[in-house]
Amino acid sequence: MIPPRTTALAFALATTALVPAAFAADADLTVFDWAGFEEPVIFQKYIDQHGDSPTFAFYGDDDEAYQKLASGFKADVAHPCSQMVSKYRDAGLIEPWDTARIPAAADIDPQFLDSPVFKDDQGLWYIPTDFGATAIAYNTETVPAEDVASLQVFVNPAYQGRTSLPDSADDVWALGYLATGVTDWTKVTDEQFAAAADWLRQAHQNVAAYWADPAEQTQLMASGAVDVAWSWNDGVVLLQKENYPVGFQRAPKEGSSEFFCGFINLKDGPGSEDKVYDFINAWLDPSSAKGLLDTIGYGHASLAALETVKDDPRVVSGLGDTGAPILAQVPNDPAQRERQLAEFEKIKAGF
């Protein structure tokens, strides 16, 4: 039975999970994005300029987005996380940004552009916009703090059928590597891959469900079906807004993961290129940082934008330095990523 205080939240999140495939507005700009990023406060200056939001189409994970775009789905921009950019480049689906039309590109934290995948002598291929953490979300009333002091909570027999992992190979492998002592996934040996795969198979035994998006994850926790989840900031923000007893442990002894995402300029987009640049400039405006933090819980990749919220407790605790190891989800070997994706499908199927 759902505890009374969570009944309304569970219903609301169940409704939220039924996100439509598209949110139609300005027909001259189609943004292919994660659900949740259609919130106007993130790109308010675009609305001020054009009187409406762009048209949004949604996806649940990076690999799904790539497959749709590679199969011919048309949009003007998409919002992949960093490890996917090389795949789009190799497939010839994107073109460089014209930085002369993006004055605020100069304010992007250089650490987010430290790769020839993003920036080379051909131009700037990627506009990093937001960053977040993947860590342990847990019910503070049913899970003792000492249990989440280690990632081994995910293989603890006491939580059989009480955990949830993302249906995302990147995030799951970040967990598996961290739990087995690897903090750099750009240099993984066959032995380390096998150890992480073995650990993930153990973790699979405790999984009640693999969540497809933060709304599904938060519904699982709000209903009482799950006590512990490997979570992005999003789900924690949703639960905290409803006063659900959720903690976000970013400093277990083995560490946690960090990721960043941004926008690519798709070739042959059906809309207005001028509006593409208006949208990106609105996203990079410092005023967007608070809206991003309020709605998603993420930090802004622009140093000028992040400066406007740097003292917010949510930035300090949810995004700041943890003192524990961090596995950064930076671009890795595409062949290794495909290997991880294939192995993850086997693990989910029980093999």
Tab-separated table of C-alpha atoms in Angstrom:
chain	number	residue	atom	x	y	z
A	1	MET	CA	0.000	0.000	0.000
A	2	ILE	CA	1.309	3.462	-0.903
A	3	PRO	CA	1.895	5.595	2.201
A	4	PRO	CA	-0.750	8.375	2.288
A	5	ARG	CA	1.743	11.215	2.022
A	6	THR	CA	3.134	9.789	-1.235
A	7	THR	CA	-0.151	8.923	-2.921
A	8	ALA	CA	-0.531	12.335	-4.572
A	9	LEU	CA	3.106	12.360	-5.616
A	10	ALA	CA	2.920	8.888	-7.133
A	11	PHE	CA	-0.184	9.876	-9.100
A	12	ALA	CA	1.453	13.087	-10.297
A	13	LEU	CA	4.601	11.310	-11.362
A	14	ALA	CA	2.644	8.590	-13.115
A	15	THR	CA	0.938	11.324	-15.105
A	16	THR	CA	4.255	13.040	-15.781
A	17	ALA	CA	5.680	9.797	-17.119
A	18	LEU	CA	3.139	9.897	-19.944
A	19	VAL	CA	5.131	12.569	-21.764
A	20	PRO	CA	3.918	13.032	-25.332
A	21	ALA	CA	6.260	12.235	-28.179
A	22	ALA	CA	6.257	15.900	-29.158
A	23	PHE	CA	5.323	19.281	-27.729
A	24	ALA	CA	4.318	21.506	-30.629
A	25	ALA	CA	4.885	25.249	-30.516
A	26	ASP	CA	7.163	27.306	-32.815
A	27	ALA	CA	7.121	25.319	-36.053
A	28	ASP	CA	10.337	26.960	-37.255
A	29	LEU	CA	12.516	25.204	-34.675
A	30	THR	CA	12.461	21.541	-33.607
A	31	VAL	CA	14.509	20.563	-30.572
A	32	PHE	CA	15.102	16.850	-29.967
A	33	ASP	CA	15.615	16.608	-26.219
A	34	TRP	CA	15.257	14.798	-22.924
A	35	ALA	CA	11.851	15.210	-21.300
A	36	GLY	CA	11.975	17.996	-18.727
A	37	PHE	CA	14.156	20.374	-20.691
A	38	GLU	CA	11.141	21.947	-22.368
A	39	GLU	CA	10.659	24.147	-19.290
A	40	PRO	CA	10.526	27.781	-20.531
A	41	VAL	CA	12.599	29.142	-17.631
A	42	ILE	CA	15.652	27.463	-19.135
A	43	PHE	CA	15.486	29.419	-22.404
A	44	GLN	CA	13.175	32.320	-21.511
A	45	LYS	CA	15.001	34.786	-23.749
A	46	TYR	CA	14.013	32.746	-26.803
A	47	ILE	CA	10.358	33.060	-25.813
A	48	ASP	CA	10.780	36.770	-25.135
A	49	GLN	CA	12.221	37.129	-28.619
A	50	HIS	CA	9.817	34.925	-30.591
A	51	GLY	CA	6.676	34.703	-28.440
A	52	ASP	CA	6.646	30.914	-28.144
A	53	SER	CA	8.739	27.886	-27.197
A	54	PRO	CA	10.329	25.744	-29.890
A	55	THR	CA	8.650	22.514	-30.897
A	56	PHE	CA	10.103	19.719	-28.752
A	57	ALA	CA	10.363	16.029	-29.541
A	58	PHE	CA	11.523	13.739	-26.737
A	59	TYR	CA	13.675	10.673	-26.183
A	60	GLY	CA	14.525	8.558	-23.141
A	61	ASP	CA	18.217	7.835	-23.631
A	62	ASP	CA	21.138	8.784	-25.850
A	63	ASP	CA	21.203	5.596	-27.875
A	64	GLU	CA	17.495	5.878	-28.666
A	65	ALA	CA	18.024	9.461	-29.832
A	66	TYR	CA	20.910	8.502	-32.091
A	67	GLN	CA	19.015	5.615	-33.661
A	68	LYS	CA	16.047	7.840	-34.472
A	69	LEU	CA	18.187	10.555	-36.015
A	70	ALA	CA	20.302	8.043	-37.939
A	71	SER	CA	17.076	6.522	-39.272
A	72	GLY	CA	15.928	9.819	-40.728
A	73	PHE	CA	14.032	11.660	-37.984
A	74	LYS	CA	14.393	15.381	-38.664
A	75	ALA	CA	15.159	18.031	-36.052
A	76	ASP	CA	17.286	21.153	-35.912
A	77	VAL	CA	19.267	20.509	-32.727
A	78	ALA	CA	19.674	17.624	-30.293
A	79	HIS	CA	20.965	17.411	-26.736
A	80	PRO	CA	23.320	14.418	-26.342
A	81	CYS	CA	25.697	13.829	-23.483
A	82	SER	CA	29.385	14.080	-24.224
A	83	GLN	CA	30.213	10.438	-24.915
A	84	MET	CA	27.811	10.391	-27.899
A	85	VAL	CA	29.284	13.263	-29.921
A	86	SER	CA	31.891	11.178	-31.741
A	87	LYS	CA	29.152	8.837	-32.937
A	88	TYR	CA	27.223	11.724	-34.490
A	89	ARG	CA	30.390	13.079	-36.100
A	90	ASP	CA	31.410	9.700	-37.509
A	91	ALA	CA	27.925	9.271	-39.011
A	92	GLY	CA	28.054	12.711	-40.646
A	93	LEU	CA	24.850	13.845	-38.924
A	94	ILE	CA	26.124	17.149	-37.547
A	95	GLU	CA	27.950	20.270	-38.655
A	96	PRO	CA	30.154	22.730	-36.745
A	97	TRP	CA	28.645	25.700	-34.950
A	98	ASP	CA	29.351	29.215	-36.167
A	99	THR	CA	30.913	30.619	-33.004
A	100	ALA	CA	30.727	34.155	-34.408
A	101	ARG	CA	26.967	33.855	-33.854
A	102	ILE	CA	27.314	32.623	-30.246
A	103	PRO	CA	29.059	35.332	-28.199
A	104	ALA	CA	28.530	33.445	-24.922
A	105	ALA	CA	30.426	30.404	-26.239
A	106	ALA	CA	33.509	32.137	-24.851
A	107	ASP	CA	32.063	31.704	-21.335
A	108	ILE	CA	31.806	27.892	-21.498
A	109	ASP	CA	34.011	26.278	-18.859
A	110	PRO	CA	37.108	25.086	-20.804
A	111	GLN	CA	37.090	21.716	-19.028
A	112	PHE	CA	33.932	20.824	-20.970
A	113	LEU	CA	35.653	21.415	-24.321
A	114	ASP	CA	38.887	19.587	-23.580
A	115	SER	CA	38.591	17.054	-26.379
A	116	PRO	CA	39.255	17.093	-30.146
A	117	VAL	CA	35.873	15.372	-30.462
A	118	PHE	CA	34.247	18.670	-29.468
A	119	LYS	CA	36.618	21.209	-30.961
A	120	ASP	CA	39.264	20.838	-33.650
A	121	ASP	CA	40.660	22.639	-36.698
A	122	GLN	CA	37.325	22.128	-38.473
A	123	GLY	CA	35.419	24.063	-35.819
A	124	LEU	CA	33.284	23.710	-32.698
A	125	TRP	CA	31.089	20.625	-32.951
A	126	TYR	CA	29.472	20.706	-29.544
A	127	ILE	CA	28.041	23.349	-27.205
A	128	PRO	CA	28.201	21.987	-23.624
A	129	THR	CA	25.320	23.454	-21.627
A	130	ASP	CA	24.652	21.445	-18.472
A	131	PHE	CA	26.229	18.988	-16.064
A	132	GLY	CA	25.022	16.674	-13.333
A	133	ALA	CA	25.851	13.749	-11.090
A	134	THR	CA	24.876	10.104	-10.950
A	135	ALA	CA	24.866	8.848	-7.372
A	136	ILE	CA	22.808	6.964	-4.788
A	137	ALA	CA	19.275	8.204	-4.141
A	138	TYR	CA	17.760	6.518	-1.110
A	139	ASN	CA	14.809	6.639	1.248
A	140	THR	CA	16.241	8.152	4.426
A	141	GLU	CA	13.494	6.579	6.563
A	142	THR	CA	14.096	2.986	5.473
A	143	VAL	CA	17.799	2.919	4.510
A	144	PRO	CA	20.465	3.532	7.165
A	145	ALA	CA	23.162	6.017	6.145
A	146	GLU	CA	25.859	3.397	6.720
A	147	ASP	CA	24.292	1.174	4.037
A	148	VAL	CA	24.824	3.820	1.359
A	149	ALA	CA	28.381	4.597	2.455
A	150	SER	CA	29.389	2.049	-0.199
A	151	LEU	CA	28.198	1.185	-3.686
A	152	GLN	CA	27.982	-2.391	-2.457
A	153	VAL	CA	24.466	-1.506	-1.297
A	154	PHE	CA	23.420	-2.448	-4.831
A	155	VAL	CA	24.563	-6.052	-4.263
A	156	ASN	CA	23.535	-6.233	-0.607
A	157	PRO	CA	21.092	-9.172	-0.198
A	158	ALA	CA	19.052	-7.072	2.226
A	159	TYR	CA	17.900	-4.979	-0.751
A	160	GLN	CA	16.900	-7.792	-3.088
A	161	GLY	CA	14.048	-6.501	-5.230
A	162	ARG	CA	14.388	-3.038	-3.652
A	163	THR	CA	16.819	-1.277	-6.006
A	164	SER	CA	16.517	0.453	-9.359
A	165	LEU	CA	19.154	1.202	-11.992
A	166	PRO	CA	18.889	3.418	-15.073
A	167	ASP	CA	18.154	1.772	-18.406
A	168	SER	CA	21.286	3.509	-19.662
A	169	ALA	CA	24.434	1.571	-20.484
A	170	ASP	CA	26.671	4.573	-19.791
A	171	ASP	CA	25.356	5.179	-16.282
A	172	VAL	CA	25.220	1.501	-15.381
A	173	TRP	CA	28.773	0.879	-16.533
A	174	ALA	CA	29.943	3.956	-14.645
A	175	LEU	CA	28.474	2.274	-11.546
A	176	GLY	CA	30.024	-1.101	-12.353
A	177	TYR	CA	33.466	0.354	-12.957
A	178	LEU	CA	33.388	2.465	-9.791
A	179	ALA	CA	32.226	-0.472	-7.686
A	180	THR	CA	35.186	-2.523	-8.909
A	181	GLY	CA	37.805	0.180	-8.465
A	182	VAL	CA	37.936	1.881	-11.890
A	183	THR	CA	37.593	5.671	-12.085
A	184	ASP	CA	38.749	6.267	-15.688
A	185	TRP	CA	36.707	4.512	-18.337
A	186	THR	CA	38.986	5.677	-21.160
A	187	LYS	CA	41.583	3.091	-20.065
A	188	VAL	CA	39.719	-0.127	-19.310
A	189	THR	CA	41.436	-3.501	-19.608
A	190	ASP	CA	39.650	-6.714	-20.533
A	191	GLU	CA	40.051	-7.857	-16.924
A	192	GLN	CA	38.453	-4.654	-15.589
A	193	PHE	CA	35.593	-4.954	-18.070
A	194	ALA	CA	34.967	-8.550	-16.973
A	195	ALA	CA	35.072	-7.612	-13.282
A	196	ALA	CA	32.569	-4.791	-13.786
A	197	ALA	CA	30.294	-7.076	-15.832
A	198	ASP	CA	30.377	-9.731	-13.092
A	199	TRP	CA	29.487	-7.108	-10.474
A	200	LEU	CA	26.614	-5.773	-12.577
A	201	ARG	CA	25.242	-9.292	-12.889
A	202	GLN	CA	25.187	-9.479	-9.099
A	203	ALA	CA	23.515	-6.062	-8.910
A	204	HIS	CA	20.909	-7.231	-11.432
A	205	GLN	CA	19.674	-9.748	-8.875
A	206	ASN	CA	18.495	-6.897	-6.631
A	207	VAL	CA	16.869	-4.771	-9.345
A	208	ALA	CA	13.112	-4.295	-9.171
A	209	ALA	CA	13.110	-2.263	-12.394
A	210	TYR	CA	15.403	-0.391	-14.735
A	211	TRP	CA	14.058	3.150	-14.933
A	212	ALA	CA	13.765	4.795	-18.352
A	213	ASP	CA	13.518	8.410	-17.179
A	214	PRO	CA	13.554	10.354	-13.890
A	215	ALA	CA	9.740	10.397	-13.715
A	216	GLU	CA	9.688	6.603	-13.714
A	217	GLN	CA	12.483	6.406	-11.142
A	218	THR	CA	10.756	8.828	-8.783
A	219	GLN	CA	7.450	7.003	-9.180
A	220	LEU	CA	9.158	3.764	-8.140
A	221	MET	CA	10.576	5.416	-5.038
A	222	ALA	CA	7.454	7.397	-4.162
A	223	SER	CA	5.285	4.274	-4.353
A	224	GLY	CA	7.521	2.455	-1.907
A	225	ALA	CA	8.524	-0.161	-4.495
A	226	VAL	CA	12.190	0.882	-4.391
A	227	ASP	CA	14.405	2.108	-1.552
A	228	VAL	CA	17.694	2.672	-3.389
A	229	ALA	CA	18.368	3.935	-6.920
A	230	TRP	CA	21.353	4.933	-9.029
A	231	SER	CA	20.045	8.375	-9.850
A	232	TRP	CA	20.629	11.625	-11.684
A	233	ASN	CA	19.933	14.924	-9.940
A	234	ASP	CA	16.541	15.177	-11.682
A	235	GLY	CA	14.766	12.489	-9.704
A	236	VAL	CA	16.051	13.803	-6.405
A	237	VAL	CA	14.770	17.297	-7.257
A	238	LEU	CA	11.317	15.934	-8.098
A	239	LEU	CA	11.100	14.017	-4.842
A	240	GLN	CA	12.439	16.850	-2.708
A	241	LYS	CA	9.840	19.225	-4.114
A	242	GLU	CA	7.170	16.931	-2.646
A	243	ASN	CA	8.986	16.572	0.700
A	244	TYR	CA	9.696	12.905	0.066
A	245	PRO	CA	12.411	11.596	2.468
A	246	VAL	CA	15.191	11.242	-0.100
A	247	GLY	CA	18.933	11.477	0.362
A	248	PHE	CA	21.547	11.812	-2.387
A	249	GLN	CA	24.789	10.097	-1.441
A	250	ARG	CA	27.489	11.400	-3.768
A	251	ALA	CA	30.428	10.300	-1.630
A	252	PRO	CA	30.301	6.536	-1.079
A	253	LYS	CA	33.808	5.225	-0.550
A	254	GLU	CA	34.120	3.976	-4.153
A	255	GLY	CA	32.870	7.310	-5.547
A	256	SER	CA	30.161	8.517	-7.899
A	257	SER	CA	29.885	9.676	-11.494
A	258	GLU	CA	29.552	13.003	-13.280
A	259	PHE	CA	28.324	13.748	-16.787
A	260	PHE	CA	27.749	16.727	-19.015
A	261	CYS	CA	25.490	17.278	-21.978
A	262	GLY	CA	25.045	19.897	-24.676
A	263	PHE	CA	23.750	20.690	-28.125
A	264	ILE	CA	24.717	19.559	-31.605
A	265	ASN	CA	23.718	21.325	-34.811
A	266	LEU	CA	22.039	18.729	-37.014
A	267	LYS	CA	22.646	18.816	-40.764
A	268	ASP	CA	19.730	19.683	-43.013
A	269	GLY	CA	17.438	20.672	-40.158
A	270	PRO	CA	13.915	21.513	-41.318
A	271	GLY	CA	13.624	24.791	-39.407
A	272	SER	CA	15.189	28.226	-39.206
A	273	GLU	CA	18.956	28.377	-38.687
A	274	ASP	CA	18.537	31.862	-37.233
A	275	LYS	CA	16.234	30.445	-34.568
A	276	VAL	CA	18.711	27.645	-33.862
A	277	TYR	CA	21.231	30.287	-32.831
A	278	ASP	CA	18.646	32.308	-30.920
A	279	PHE	CA	17.814	29.175	-28.928
A	280	ILE	CA	21.449	28.397	-28.103
A	281	ASN	CA	22.125	31.987	-27.108
A	282	ALA	CA	19.088	31.907	-24.810
A	283	TRP	CA	20.346	28.665	-23.241
A	284	LEU	CA	23.787	30.177	-22.612
A	285	ASP	CA	22.407	33.383	-21.113
A	286	PRO	CA	23.308	33.653	-17.388
A	287	SER	CA	19.612	33.985	-16.534
A	288	SER	CA	19.035	30.351	-17.510
A	289	ALA	CA	21.170	28.939	-14.686
A	290	LYS	CA	18.564	29.337	-11.955
A	291	GLY	CA	15.782	27.862	-14.087
A	292	LEU	CA	17.985	24.874	-14.913
A	293	LEU	CA	18.786	24.343	-11.236
A	294	ASP	CA	15.165	24.781	-10.123
A	295	THR	CA	13.633	22.401	-12.662
A	296	ILE	CA	16.314	19.770	-13.294
A	297	GLY	CA	18.886	20.242	-10.531
A	298	TYR	CA	21.785	20.554	-12.979
A	299	GLY	CA	24.654	22.983	-13.122
A	300	HIS	CA	25.293	25.289	-16.072
A	301	ALA	CA	28.331	24.800	-18.313
A	302	SER	CA	28.770	28.560	-18.726
A	303	LEU	CA	31.017	30.030	-16.050
A	304	ALA	CA	29.143	33.332	-16.264
A	305	ALA	CA	25.824	31.532	-15.751
A	306	LEU	CA	27.090	29.281	-12.970
A	307	GLU	CA	28.435	32.324	-11.138
A	308	THR	CA	24.841	33.514	-10.614
A	309	VAL	CA	23.973	30.397	-8.538
A	310	LYS	CA	27.362	29.305	-7.184
A	311	ASP	CA	26.378	29.839	-3.541
A	312	ASP	CA	23.077	27.973	-3.802
A	313	PRO	CA	23.161	25.002	-1.386
A	314	ARG	CA	21.926	22.752	-4.169
A	315	VAL	CA	25.027	23.541	-6.215
A	316	VAL	CA	27.338	23.042	-3.264
A	317	SER	CA	25.839	19.714	-2.130
A	318	GLY	CA	24.452	18.274	-5.350
A	319	LEU	CA	27.137	19.329	-7.813
A	320	GLY	CA	30.213	20.447	-5.881
A	321	ASP	CA	33.370	18.559	-4.906
A	322	THR	CA	32.594	15.433	-2.873
A	323	GLY	CA	36.092	14.519	-1.742
A	324	ALA	CA	35.431	10.995	-3.036
A	325	PRO	CA	36.532	9.443	-6.352
A	326	ILE	CA	34.716	10.589	-9.498
A	327	LEU	CA	34.271	8.746	-12.765
A	328	ALA	CA	33.796	11.419	-15.407
A	329	GLN	CA	31.607	10.321	-18.315
A	330	VAL	CA	33.858	11.846	-20.955
A	331	PRO	CA	34.176	10.522	-24.533
A	332	ASN	CA	35.582	6.993	-24.567
A	333	ASP	CA	36.471	4.506	-27.271
A	334	PRO	CA	33.348	4.040	-29.449
A	335	ALA	CA	34.138	0.337	-29.845
A	336	GLN	CA	34.361	-0.067	-26.063
A	337	ARG	CA	31.071	1.771	-25.644
A	338	GLU	CA	29.372	-0.575	-28.135
A	339	ARG	CA	30.829	-3.538	-26.243
A	340	GLN	CA	29.373	-2.179	-23.005
A	341	LEU	CA	25.992	-1.614	-24.628
A	342	ALA	CA	25.848	-5.186	-25.939
A	343	GLU	CA	26.892	-6.658	-22.591
A	344	PHE	CA	24.324	-4.537	-20.742
A	345	GLU	CA	21.552	-5.996	-22.903
A	346	LYS	CA	22.700	-9.498	-21.914
A	347	ILE	CA	22.789	-8.573	-18.234
A	348	LYS	CA	19.260	-7.150	-18.315
A	349	ALA	CA	18.067	-10.330	-20.006
A	350	GLY	CA	19.567	-12.405	-17.207
A	351	PHE	CA	22.572	-13.769	-19.086
